[in-house]
């Protein structure tokens, strides 16, 4: 995916019940097919991480976030393309935020669906492993 050489952004987005908003990557995605993940994407050339995060959230969720905070940079995240040949290594800037809209307001710009999951449900869904780490680290840090 072009742009990943600049890194990526990912969001741990919580609703008022502290459930985590996740996106489903359907079979049309070349990376992480049939997995749940945090919303986010590549940092474009000339963008700062916060600008990339805000852009991605606008594109994917139509905004409606508050209490946006920078959490942590994870270095050396790797993954393999579905063809088993392509590989990428990049850094991910993780942000936290609260989703302030109604669930019916969500209009996905990409992905095959979305869900709000409780912390207890994280281990019962096929979630991308590094995203699961981002989420658990964030929740542990903020004692959620």
mmCIF file of C-alpha atoms in Angstrom:
data_model
loop_
_atom_site.group_PDB
_atom_site.id
_atom_site.type_symbol
_atom_site.label_atom_id
_atom_site.label_comp_id
_atom_site.label_asym_id
_atom_site.label_seq_id
_atom_site.Cartn_x
_atom_site.Cartn_y
_atom_site.Cartn_z
ATOM 1 C CA UNK A 1 0.000 0.000 0.000
ATOM 2 C CA UNK A 2 1.521 3.265 -1.046
ATOM 3 C CA UNK A 3 2.126 5.712 1.764
ATOM 4 C CA UNK A 4 3.080 3.174 4.399
ATOM 5 C CA UNK A 5 6.729 4.180 4.056
ATOM 6 C CA UNK A 6 5.625 7.312 5.946
ATOM 7 C CA UNK A 7 3.908 5.159 8.545
ATOM 8 C CA UNK A 8 0.295 4.699 9.453
ATOM 9 C CA UNK A 9 -2.268 5.851 11.988
ATOM 10 C CA UNK A 10 -4.719 3.773 13.959
ATOM 11 C CA UNK A 11 -7.517 4.745 16.317
ATOM 12 C CA UNK A 12 -8.789 3.178 19.509
ATOM 13 C CA UNK A 13 -12.259 4.677 19.304
ATOM 14 C CA UNK A 14 -14.608 4.217 22.238
ATOM 15 C CA UNK A 15 -18.306 4.892 22.650
ATOM 16 C CA UNK A 16 -19.785 6.185 25.951
ATOM 17 C CA UNK A 17 -19.933 2.568 27.248
ATOM 18 C CA UNK A 18 -16.182 2.195 26.534
ATOM 19 C CA UNK A 19 -16.860 -0.311 23.777
ATOM 20 C CA UNK A 20 -14.291 -0.319 20.980
ATOM 21 C CA UNK A 21 -15.270 0.547 17.412
ATOM 22 C CA UNK A 22 -13.778 -1.895 14.893
ATOM 23 C CA UNK A 23 -13.933 -2.213 11.125
ATOM 24 C CA UNK A 24 -14.217 -5.488 9.187
ATOM 25 C CA UNK A 25 -11.775 -6.128 6.344
ATOM 26 C CA UNK A 26 -13.691 -8.258 3.864
ATOM 27 C CA UNK A 27 -12.295 -10.569 1.191
ATOM 28 C CA UNK A 28 -11.650 -7.655 -1.182
ATOM 29 C CA UNK A 29 -8.782 -6.359 0.937
ATOM 30 C CA UNK A 30 -5.261 -7.501 0.069
ATOM 31 C CA UNK A 31 -4.104 -7.246 3.705
ATOM 32 C CA UNK A 32 -5.794 -8.897 6.700
ATOM 33 C CA UNK A 33 -8.806 -10.330 4.910
ATOM 34 C CA UNK A 34 -11.729 -11.439 7.047
ATOM 35 C CA UNK A 35 -10.337 -9.708 10.155
ATOM 36 C CA UNK A 36 -11.529 -6.941 12.436
ATOM 37 C CA UNK A 37 -9.249 -3.950 12.945
ATOM 38 C CA UNK A 38 -9.043 -0.410 14.229
ATOM 39 C CA UNK A 39 -9.953 2.395 11.863
ATOM 40 C CA UNK A 40 -6.944 4.114 10.337
ATOM 41 C CA UNK A 41 -4.666 4.175 7.329
ATOM 42 C CA UNK A 42 -1.473 5.377 5.720
ATOM 43 C CA UNK A 43 0.173 8.718 6.409
ATOM 44 C CA UNK A 44 0.431 10.575 3.116
ATOM 45 C CA UNK A 45 3.500 12.482 1.995
ATOM 46 C CA UNK A 46 3.793 15.793 3.841
ATOM 47 C CA UNK A 47 1.224 14.835 6.498
ATOM 48 C CA UNK A 48 1.750 14.829 10.226
ATOM 49 C CA UNK A 49 0.276 11.844 12.100
ATOM 50 C CA UNK A 50 -2.553 13.895 13.644
ATOM 51 C CA UNK A 51 -3.554 15.247 10.233
ATOM 52 C CA UNK A 52 -3.551 11.723 8.776
ATOM 53 C CA UNK A 53 -5.686 10.485 11.670
ATOM 54 C CA UNK A 54 -8.243 13.274 11.261
ATOM 55 C CA UNK A 55 -8.363 12.733 7.482
ATOM 56 C CA UNK A 56 -8.805 8.968 7.835
ATOM 57 C CA UNK A 57 -11.560 9.389 10.424
ATOM 58 C CA UNK A 58 -13.372 11.851 8.176
ATOM 59 C CA UNK A 59 -13.046 9.496 5.177
ATOM 60 C CA UNK A 60 -14.012 6.353 7.053
ATOM 61 C CA UNK A 61 -16.461 7.590 9.692
ATOM 62 C CA UNK A 62 -17.523 11.075 8.690
ATOM 63 C CA UNK A 63 -15.872 12.599 11.762
ATOM 64 C CA UNK A 64 -17.957 12.741 14.969
ATOM 65 C CA UNK A 65 -15.009 12.228 17.308
ATOM 66 C CA UNK A 66 -14.067 14.116 20.448
ATOM 67 C CA UNK A 67 -11.353 13.866 23.092
ATOM 68 C CA UNK A 68 -8.772 12.905 20.481
ATOM 69 C CA UNK A 69 -5.440 12.125 22.080
ATOM 70 C CA UNK A 70 -2.106 10.809 20.872
ATOM 71 C CA UNK A 71 -1.329 7.541 22.639
ATOM 72 C CA UNK A 72 1.824 5.896 21.366
ATOM 73 C CA UNK A 73 4.062 5.114 18.401
ATOM 74 C CA UNK A 74 4.597 1.414 17.677
ATOM 75 C CA UNK A 75 7.783 0.774 15.703
ATOM 76 C CA UNK A 76 8.319 -2.022 13.212
ATOM 77 C CA UNK A 77 4.798 -3.334 12.627
ATOM 78 C CA UNK A 78 4.878 -5.958 9.889
ATOM 79 C CA UNK A 79 2.385 -7.836 7.788
ATOM 80 C CA UNK A 80 2.208 -10.026 4.719
ATOM 81 C CA UNK A 81 -0.003 -9.604 1.650
ATOM 82 C CA UNK A 82 -2.597 -12.275 0.904
ATOM 83 C CA UNK A 83 -0.375 -13.501 -1.966
ATOM 84 C CA UNK A 84 2.205 -14.469 0.657
ATOM 85 C CA UNK A 85 4.942 -12.678 -1.272
ATOM 86 C CA UNK A 86 4.640 -9.002 -0.454
ATOM 87 C CA UNK A 87 5.791 -7.828 2.953
ATOM 88 C CA UNK A 88 5.801 -4.430 4.574
ATOM 89 C CA UNK A 89 7.319 -2.978 7.711
ATOM 90 C CA UNK A 90 6.163 0.352 9.091
ATOM 91 C CA UNK A 91 5.501 2.418 12.215
ATOM 92 C CA UNK A 92 2.003 3.066 13.535
ATOM 93 C CA UNK A 93 0.911 6.149 15.480
ATOM 94 C CA UNK A 94 -2.018 5.202 17.707
ATOM 95 C CA UNK A 95 -4.626 7.740 18.776
ATOM 96 C CA UNK A 96 -7.534 7.454 21.150
ATOM 97 C CA UNK A 97 -10.907 9.135 20.709
ATOM 98 C CA UNK A 98 -14.531 9.051 21.780
ATOM 99 C CA UNK A 99 -17.216 8.481 19.157
ATOM 100 C CA UNK A 100 -19.970 11.016 19.789
ATOM 101 C CA UNK A 101 -22.504 10.132 17.121
ATOM 102 C CA UNK A 102 -25.303 7.625 17.123
ATOM 103 C CA UNK A 103 -24.509 4.208 15.691
ATOM 104 C CA UNK A 104 -27.012 4.921 12.905
ATOM 105 C CA UNK A 105 -24.886 7.956 11.906
ATOM 106 C CA UNK A 106 -21.933 5.781 10.871
ATOM 107 C CA UNK A 107 -21.532 5.669 7.100
ATOM 108 C CA UNK A 108 -18.574 3.510 6.255
ATOM 109 C CA UNK A 109 -16.297 4.913 3.578
ATOM 110 C CA UNK A 110 -14.492 1.575 3.358
ATOM 111 C CA UNK A 111 -14.569 -1.852 4.934
ATOM 112 C CA UNK A 112 -17.164 -4.589 5.094
ATOM 113 C CA UNK A 113 -18.867 -3.551 8.312
ATOM 114 C CA UNK A 114 -18.298 -2.281 11.824
ATOM 115 C CA UNK A 115 -19.021 -3.276 15.385
ATOM 116 C CA UNK A 116 -18.672 -1.922 18.910
ATOM 117 C CA UNK A 117 -17.092 -4.608 21.114
ATOM 118 C CA UNK A 118 -16.665 -4.774 24.862
ATOM 119 C CA UNK A 119 -13.199 -5.497 26.197
ATOM 120 C CA UNK A 120 -14.389 -8.995 27.152
ATOM 121 C CA UNK A 121 -15.347 -9.694 23.528
ATOM 122 C CA UNK A 122 -11.932 -8.885 22.048
ATOM 123 C CA UNK A 123 -10.711 -12.463 22.299
ATOM 124 C CA UNK A 124 -13.826 -13.915 20.670
ATOM 125 C CA UNK A 125 -13.418 -12.096 17.335
ATOM 126 C CA UNK A 126 -10.703 -12.477 14.674
ATOM 127 C CA UNK A 127 -8.897 -9.180 15.281
ATOM 128 C CA UNK A 128 -5.564 -8.296 13.695
ATOM 129 C CA UNK A 129 -3.001 -9.132 16.377
ATOM 130 C CA UNK A 130 -1.167 -5.812 16.402
ATOM 131 C CA UNK A 131 -4.478 -3.937 16.579
ATOM 132 C CA UNK A 132 -5.528 -6.097 19.523
ATOM 133 C CA UNK A 133 -2.254 -5.110 21.215
ATOM 134 C CA UNK A 134 -2.888 -1.406 20.515
ATOM 135 C CA UNK A 135 -6.370 -1.702 22.027
ATOM 136 C CA UNK A 136 -5.346 -3.626 25.130
ATOM 137 C CA UNK A 137 -2.354 -1.342 25.768
ATOM 138 C CA UNK A 138 -4.598 1.712 25.441
ATOM 139 C CA UNK A 139 -7.309 0.317 27.712
ATOM 140 C CA UNK A 140 -4.735 -0.777 30.299
ATOM 141 C CA UNK A 141 -3.010 2.618 30.221
ATOM 142 C CA UNK A 142 -6.273 4.478 30.819
ATOM 143 C CA UNK A 143 -7.611 1.841 33.249
ATOM 144 C CA UNK A 144 -10.672 1.110 31.138
#
